[in-house]
């Protein structure tokens, strides 16, 4: 019986281990890569890793406030998505990573929404499907400089696309935009004055992509270094040449924070008591927090007269916030109401952008069951129709926003364009008192101030209350969640129009254009390949 001749062994099987090439998957790094791929072959292990990797950027926001971590926080997520065997698997990594990020950044909503927050995160996490798919498409394998160069533009653009879509008020709003993690970095605030929080977020993602290329793509390290250099040059150029606001004086604005007090009646009395202490200190404006008045002043003329007398005793107008059913219109409104020496002045702003599930339930006939599993709104609030700039007796113009609205860059920009000299945010986060929410919310005021060159006063019922100057710099001391006081702030005023207010979110438009061009090129290539496959072979 004859035996088949032995097949010669491949040359790499006859070489000692030290000579094996990682490119063949036989060297030390190749073995490590093989083990890594084997561990993540399970869809459950890989899915869990995607959720964890997506959650990491939340550590850059308050309360941890590790702002520096935002420059590398996306790297594990990017490495995972680029290692996916298919674009479809990478799309799953993008979805689960986006869900993990939203859950981590909004975990403090769990006591109010319970399991519903998980469903919302899974739904909105779909916005990161293009981010995951593009990562695999551009960075999988051993891409050359061209593909990595495209990734430095397209991946930040895909991230901004996800942030832009979820910024729609009916999808939850722009809470925890990646660029907002840099609220205390002066260079980032200067960048925000040029391109808004969008430009800051774009550059953060670009840095993460470049670091990923430095780690995993040796052939493209020159392009990665060039990307990092371009980011540094852009930051230096903005710092050196971008215009800055010119201060024109100060305004004395007092913030009244009653503290944790149960019931609208006791809360009102505490606000009155604290405001009386401001007599003789000559404020230009006294600001109360959101829902500081629990009844409509049209129904309570005595209360309106009492607040007018309080204004006379202090020598300044009061900006209160009424959360009640209106006497002149059907429904419940949240309204900023200016009180003068003779009572309400007639200047009023009704909140336009409401908190989903907190102040109304989207598609209530379909999702009304949310009220049975959490603290969702039992009755929908009504929306205002337009923003308002109020004028004080001494000529100061203020632009009020109510709570959640300070997360929207376009609202503050619009108030600045309408002539507001000070942005005033009235807020209440008492439901989330011992969570990350109060500090996260207060820091948004720094971004809005830097973007618009308008100082921003963030006044709350229970903390944190804070004031930021026209460059986003802190003014005075913050009132924490354990404070009940009336604090006077010397708020610097500024003149001029910031580049962001003048031009708008050009970074977003550029990102959308880049994605559109890439989509057109890919579609044209697919059509060429399809038509080529149908051409009969030449004899």
XYZ file of C-alpha atoms in Angstrom:
539
model
C 0.000 0.000 0.000
C 1.471 3.295 -1.078
C 1.445 6.342 1.133
C 1.004 9.814 -0.250
C 4.238 11.790 -0.231
C 4.536 14.223 2.668
C 3.747 17.818 1.729
C 6.617 20.234 2.414
C 6.021 22.503 5.397
C 5.612 26.222 4.715
C 8.761 28.225 5.211
C 7.340 30.075 8.259
C 6.831 26.699 10.009
C 10.545 25.958 9.680
C 11.710 29.335 11.002
C 12.332 29.943 14.691
C 9.630 31.982 16.489
C 11.792 35.077 16.596
C 11.662 35.297 12.777
C 7.959 34.866 12.363
C 6.127 37.812 10.892
C 3.155 39.439 12.615
C 1.706 39.930 9.155
C 1.376 36.133 8.899
C -0.324 36.005 12.274
C 2.524 33.827 13.599
C 4.602 36.254 15.644
C 4.070 37.383 19.217
C 1.816 40.290 18.203
C -0.051 38.034 15.798
C -0.696 35.526 18.570
C -1.969 38.294 20.838
C -4.235 39.579 18.066
C -5.568 36.076 17.490
C -6.310 35.609 21.175
C -7.992 39.017 21.286
C -10.178 38.161 18.281
C -11.078 34.812 19.817
C -12.190 36.398 23.075
C -14.469 38.797 21.245
C -15.880 36.211 18.862
C -18.894 35.758 21.124
C -21.603 38.280 20.272
C -22.484 38.616 23.960
C -18.928 39.362 25.038
C -18.469 41.776 22.178
C -21.817 43.449 22.847
C -20.984 43.933 26.519
C -17.592 45.356 25.596
C -19.275 47.808 23.210
C -21.646 49.031 25.931
C -18.772 49.530 28.387
C -16.542 51.216 25.799
C -19.368 53.555 24.812
C -20.012 54.490 28.443
C -16.433 55.639 29.087
C -16.816 59.210 27.688
C -19.405 59.963 30.401
C -16.514 60.179 32.881
C -15.406 63.415 31.205
C -18.588 65.176 32.403
C -19.420 66.303 35.919
C -19.481 64.918 38.533
C -16.220 63.021 37.704
C -15.356 65.947 35.421
C -12.229 64.260 34.022
C -12.220 66.654 31.063
C -8.811 65.448 29.838
C -10.187 61.916 29.442
C -12.409 63.083 26.560
C -9.327 63.196 24.304
C -8.870 59.402 24.513
C -12.216 58.138 25.841
C -13.409 56.980 22.409
C -10.275 54.965 21.616
C -11.470 51.612 23.079
C -14.761 51.960 21.222
C -12.952 52.782 17.967
C -10.546 49.852 18.372
C -13.458 47.502 18.936
C -15.434 48.732 15.928
C -12.449 48.617 13.562
C -11.785 44.992 14.552
C -15.305 43.911 13.576
C -15.250 41.218 10.860
C -18.051 42.913 8.915
C -19.588 46.336 8.555
C -22.813 44.920 9.953
C -21.083 43.792 13.144
C -19.435 47.214 13.485
C -22.852 48.836 13.105
C -24.007 46.766 16.096
C -20.940 47.974 18.001
C -21.916 51.547 17.165
C -25.502 50.981 18.316
C -24.563 49.319 21.610
C -21.782 51.822 22.281
C -24.148 54.740 21.703
C -26.699 53.126 24.028
C -24.020 52.674 26.697
C -22.968 56.316 26.395
C -26.527 57.590 26.768
C -27.215 55.322 29.724
C -24.050 56.425 31.505
C -24.557 60.131 30.791
C -28.250 60.009 31.823
C -28.150 57.344 34.537
C -29.549 59.841 37.063
C -32.884 59.645 35.224
C -33.329 56.030 36.335
C -35.334 56.858 39.528
C -37.803 58.865 37.435
C -38.101 56.764 34.282
C -37.030 53.330 35.562
C -36.763 50.776 32.750
C -38.029 53.336 30.242
C -34.621 55.021 30.202
C -33.116 51.764 28.911
C -35.620 51.667 26.066
C -34.873 55.296 25.204
C -31.124 54.652 25.236
C -31.516 51.660 22.920
C -33.655 53.714 20.572
C -31.349 56.749 20.458
C -28.273 54.520 20.341
C -29.232 53.720 16.753
C -27.910 57.170 15.849
C -24.370 55.828 16.284
C -24.841 53.016 13.753
C -23.205 55.104 10.964
C -20.308 55.922 13.318
C -19.606 52.243 13.970
C -20.049 51.195 10.346
C -17.772 53.971 9.051
C -15.110 53.044 11.601
C -14.924 49.499 10.235
C -15.150 50.690 6.656
C -12.264 53.145 6.988
C -9.974 51.639 9.643
C -10.375 47.855 9.302
C -7.311 45.814 8.390
C -4.244 47.769 7.293
C -5.610 50.944 5.695
C -3.295 53.320 3.933
C -2.871 57.032 4.556
C -5.767 57.940 2.272
C -8.380 55.974 4.192
C -7.066 57.150 7.545
C -7.058 60.742 6.322
C -10.686 60.326 5.306
C -11.464 58.828 8.734
C -10.060 61.928 10.451
C -12.817 63.938 8.779
C -15.676 61.475 8.349
C -15.746 59.866 11.793
C -16.039 63.211 13.639
C -18.687 64.147 11.071
C -20.653 60.951 11.797
C -20.428 61.710 15.533
C -21.753 65.223 14.984
C -24.574 63.803 12.868
C -25.678 61.648 15.813
C -25.467 64.628 18.188
C -27.373 66.850 15.772
C -30.274 64.431 15.342
C -30.641 63.714 19.045
C -30.595 67.474 19.698
C -34.110 67.628 18.279
C -36.260 68.489 21.273
C -38.667 65.612 20.661
C -35.806 63.082 20.883
C -34.539 64.254 24.245
C -32.412 67.278 23.427
C -28.654 67.931 23.361
C -27.732 66.945 26.913
C -24.114 65.698 27.269
C -22.798 66.791 23.877
C -19.167 65.677 23.873
C -17.852 69.224 23.499
C -19.666 70.278 26.675
C -17.178 68.237 28.713
C -14.619 71.027 28.122
C -16.597 73.742 29.913
C -13.683 74.622 32.237
C -10.896 74.671 29.615
C -10.191 78.258 28.469
C -8.825 77.200 25.061
C -11.926 75.098 24.384
C -14.194 77.970 25.454
C -12.393 80.262 23.014
C -12.947 77.617 20.331
C -16.649 77.532 21.256
C -16.903 81.279 20.619
C -15.819 80.569 17.028
C -17.705 77.381 16.193
C -19.862 76.598 19.173
C -19.879 73.373 21.133
C -20.020 71.610 17.758
C -16.476 72.616 16.794
C -15.134 71.521 20.174
C -16.824 68.127 19.822
C -15.550 67.670 16.258
C -11.956 68.266 17.308
C -12.278 65.927 20.298
C -13.410 63.058 18.075
C -10.668 63.857 15.564
C -8.051 63.558 18.313
C -9.508 60.206 19.385
C -9.358 58.884 15.816
C -5.753 60.046 15.433
C -4.738 58.356 18.701
C -6.435 55.153 17.537
C -4.426 55.266 14.300
C -1.192 55.801 16.235
C -1.929 52.723 18.335
C -3.226 50.294 15.729
C -2.197 51.468 12.249
C 1.575 51.725 11.781
C 1.271 52.488 8.060
C -0.732 55.632 8.750
C 1.064 57.124 11.728
C 2.318 60.071 9.704
C -1.267 60.979 8.807
C -2.297 60.562 12.441
C 0.484 62.872 13.611
C -0.528 65.359 10.920
C -4.114 65.274 12.233
C -2.975 65.932 15.796
C -0.725 68.723 14.586
C -3.601 70.313 12.676
C -5.759 70.245 15.809
C -3.016 71.887 17.838
C -2.439 74.503 15.140
C -6.149 75.291 14.968
C -6.307 75.735 18.737
C -3.229 77.975 18.733
C -4.574 80.067 15.848
C -7.920 80.602 17.552
C -6.225 81.492 20.825
C -3.926 83.979 19.109
C -6.198 85.623 16.544
C -9.856 85.000 17.358
C -11.679 88.122 18.585
C -12.630 88.387 22.242
C -15.516 90.227 23.930
C -14.918 93.758 25.176
C -16.213 94.348 28.677
C -18.399 97.425 29.076
C -19.232 97.461 32.777
C -21.066 95.317 35.272
C -24.584 94.525 36.433
C -25.495 93.603 39.991
C -27.638 90.490 39.806
C -28.812 88.557 42.864
C -29.708 84.859 42.782
C -32.174 83.533 45.364
C -31.824 79.808 46.102
C -34.340 78.626 48.748
C -32.873 75.133 49.121
C -34.692 71.850 49.612
C -38.149 72.821 50.879
C -41.248 70.702 50.337
C -44.356 72.386 49.013
C -44.839 75.492 46.855
C -46.133 77.577 49.785
C -43.134 77.146 52.126
C -40.792 77.503 49.147
C -42.379 80.831 48.218
C -42.119 82.110 51.797
C -38.440 81.167 51.945
C -37.819 82.979 48.666
C -39.522 86.100 50.012
C -37.505 85.944 53.223
C -34.183 85.627 51.385
C -35.080 88.408 48.959
C -35.833 90.845 51.787
C -32.212 90.471 52.922
C -31.123 92.162 49.675
C -32.651 95.495 50.691
C -30.027 98.226 50.680
C -27.611 96.270 48.458
C -28.886 97.912 45.249
C -29.241 94.969 42.843
C -30.259 95.573 39.239
C -32.198 92.300 39.110
C -33.222 89.517 41.495
C -33.622 86.062 39.947
C -35.657 83.211 41.413
C -35.457 79.606 40.238
C -37.821 77.515 38.159
C -41.307 76.850 39.616
C -40.629 79.335 42.407
C -44.281 80.468 42.228
C -46.897 77.727 42.155
C -50.017 79.733 41.263
C -50.899 81.966 38.336
C -50.590 85.605 39.318
C -53.676 86.505 37.295
C -55.734 84.429 39.732
C -53.929 85.751 42.804
C -53.962 89.571 42.723
C -52.922 89.726 46.384
C -49.845 87.661 45.667
C -49.053 89.865 42.661
C -49.268 92.984 44.866
C -47.146 91.321 47.533
C -44.393 90.539 45.016
C -44.611 94.121 43.741
C -44.105 95.415 47.287
C -41.121 93.077 47.622
C -39.674 94.573 44.436
C -40.097 98.086 45.874
C -38.400 97.144 49.133
C -35.377 95.713 47.312
C -35.230 98.437 44.679
C -35.053 96.050 41.742
C -37.268 93.979 39.472
C -37.811 90.312 40.308
C -37.684 87.570 37.677
C -39.846 84.787 39.089
C -40.969 81.563 37.450
C -44.612 80.504 37.511
C -45.541 76.842 37.073
C -49.342 76.834 37.042
C -52.516 76.671 35.029
C -52.984 80.037 33.354
C -56.082 82.119 33.954
C -56.099 83.662 30.474
C -55.223 80.529 28.443
C -56.108 76.851 28.777
C -53.453 74.527 30.155
C -50.367 74.587 32.391
C -47.382 76.734 31.424
C -43.926 77.330 32.855
C -43.306 81.032 32.539
C -40.632 83.583 33.397
C -42.513 86.628 34.716
C -40.920 90.014 35.410
C -42.224 91.713 38.569
C -41.809 95.445 39.048
C -42.697 97.802 41.925
C -46.369 97.685 40.944
C -46.603 93.966 40.254
C -46.237 92.056 36.955
C -44.827 94.323 34.245
C -46.458 92.413 31.380
C -43.124 91.000 30.192
C -43.469 87.223 30.188
C -41.790 84.274 28.521
C -43.489 80.881 28.252
C -41.138 77.893 28.062
C -40.938 76.586 24.497
C -38.910 73.383 24.729
C -40.262 70.961 27.255
C -38.555 67.979 28.859
C -39.798 64.732 27.281
C -41.589 62.573 29.868
C -40.803 65.112 32.602
C -43.119 67.875 31.329
C -44.970 66.052 28.592
C -45.175 62.566 27.115
C -44.463 62.271 23.389
C -47.279 60.447 21.596
C -49.196 60.134 24.864
C -51.867 57.774 23.438
C -49.055 55.329 22.601
C -46.595 55.959 25.442
C -48.891 57.102 28.223
C -48.165 53.899 30.126
C -44.854 55.530 31.170
C -46.756 57.274 33.979
C -47.324 53.891 35.635
C -43.639 52.925 35.811
C -41.997 56.238 36.699
C -42.495 59.898 37.516
C -43.533 60.917 34.030
C -45.797 63.942 33.573
C -49.410 63.221 34.453
C -50.525 66.172 32.292
C -48.694 67.774 29.408
C -47.445 71.338 29.837
C -48.187 73.784 27.018
C -45.481 75.439 24.933
C -44.717 79.076 24.355
C -44.541 80.399 20.818
C -41.492 82.704 20.732
C -38.444 83.799 22.672
C -38.537 87.098 24.536
C -35.930 89.729 25.443
C -37.014 91.685 28.524
C -35.940 95.251 29.269
C -35.325 96.379 32.839
C -36.008 99.961 34.039
C -32.306 100.857 33.902
C -32.002 99.660 30.309
C -30.469 96.230 30.889
C -31.802 93.629 28.442
C -32.103 90.031 29.640
C -32.911 86.856 27.728
C -34.717 84.274 29.899
C -34.535 80.523 29.391
C -36.199 77.882 31.534
C -34.188 74.901 32.777
C -33.681 72.361 29.973
C -33.529 75.108 27.340
C -29.982 76.075 28.317
C -28.816 72.820 26.693
C -29.819 74.130 23.251
C -27.076 76.278 21.670
C -29.453 77.794 19.122
C -31.740 79.314 21.762
C -28.966 81.284 23.465
C -27.583 82.317 20.084
C -31.002 83.612 19.043
C -31.363 85.658 22.252
C -27.942 87.210 21.683
C -28.909 88.091 18.112
C -32.065 89.743 19.459
C -30.053 92.026 21.703
C -29.958 90.289 25.082
C -27.073 91.502 27.242
C -27.437 88.806 29.917
C -28.779 85.261 29.570
C -30.802 84.131 32.586
C -31.583 80.451 33.138
C -34.193 79.498 35.747
C -33.852 75.871 36.742
C -34.889 73.227 39.265
C -33.138 69.872 39.610
C -34.399 68.987 43.090
C -35.664 65.620 41.828
C -32.053 64.685 41.054
C -30.461 66.366 44.053
C -27.839 63.737 44.890
C -26.806 62.922 41.334
C -24.599 64.280 38.572
C -27.478 66.335 37.139
C -27.220 69.636 39.108
C -23.540 70.139 38.333
C -23.874 69.003 34.721
C -26.693 71.475 34.205
C -24.864 74.398 35.801
C -21.773 73.905 33.638
C -23.824 74.262 30.452
C -24.057 77.967 31.268
C -20.303 78.313 30.743
C -20.630 77.012 27.166
C -23.578 79.257 26.375
C -21.728 82.297 27.742
C -18.584 81.558 25.730
C -20.547 80.905 22.536
C -22.526 84.146 22.709
C -20.181 86.540 24.586
C -23.090 87.093 26.959
C -22.768 86.450 30.701
C -25.093 83.696 31.854
C -26.855 83.482 35.206
C -27.973 79.972 36.174
C -30.445 80.268 39.074
C -31.934 77.166 40.696
C -34.232 76.298 43.573
C -31.934 73.795 45.241
C -28.522 74.134 43.545
C -26.246 74.306 41.823
C -26.602 77.995 40.995
C -23.720 79.613 39.126
C -22.761 82.670 37.070
C -20.313 82.788 34.153
C -18.822 85.803 32.405
C -18.809 86.538 28.651
C -15.766 84.306 28.066
C -17.248 81.417 30.007
C -15.179 82.218 33.088
C -16.758 81.621 36.521
C -18.003 84.692 38.388
C -18.198 84.591 42.168
C -18.887 81.354 44.013
C -21.300 78.625 43.092
C -24.153 77.798 45.428
C -24.113 74.050 45.975
C -26.991 71.703 46.638
C -26.693 72.223 50.396
C -27.080 76.025 50.235
C -30.076 78.209 51.035
C -29.124 81.831 50.428
C -29.431 84.992 48.358
C -26.112 85.798 46.674
C -25.147 89.000 44.871
C -22.962 88.785 41.757
C -21.066 91.530 39.984
C -21.716 90.277 36.455
C -19.369 91.625 33.739
C -21.143 92.850 30.611
C -19.640 92.803 27.129
C -20.313 94.217 23.704
C -19.707 92.761 20.278
C -20.911 89.720 18.394
C -19.064 86.432 18.646
C -18.121 84.590 15.429
C -20.467 81.756 16.403
C -23.436 84.093 16.869
C -22.628 85.766 13.553
C -22.104 82.665 11.393
C -23.917 79.849 13.198
C -22.947 76.152 13.351
C -20.707 76.057 10.275
C -18.971 72.957 11.658
C -22.232 71.034 11.466
C -22.823 72.154 7.880
C -19.285 71.143 6.923
C -19.701 67.732 8.559
C -22.953 67.086 6.717
C -21.331 68.141 3.439
C -18.388 65.785 4.013
C -20.731 62.868 4.684
C -22.787 63.736 1.608
C -19.686 63.804 -0.613
C -18.500 60.485 0.798
C -21.937 58.947 0.211
C -21.986 60.202 -3.376
C -18.509 58.810 -4.086
C -19.417 55.431 -2.592
C -22.671 55.309 -4.551
C -20.889 56.158 -7.805
C -18.317 53.440 -7.151
C -21.037 50.899 -6.465
C -22.776 51.796 -9.722
C -19.543 51.418 -11.684
C -18.878 48.006 -10.159
C -22.432 46.931 -10.834
C -22.343 48.034 -14.476
C -18.932 46.410 -14.923
C -20.203 43.080 -13.678
C -22.972 43.144 -16.291
C -20.621 43.795 -19.252
C -20.102 40.541 -21.218
C -16.452 39.453 -21.491
C -14.681 40.279 -24.765
C -13.665 37.266 -26.860
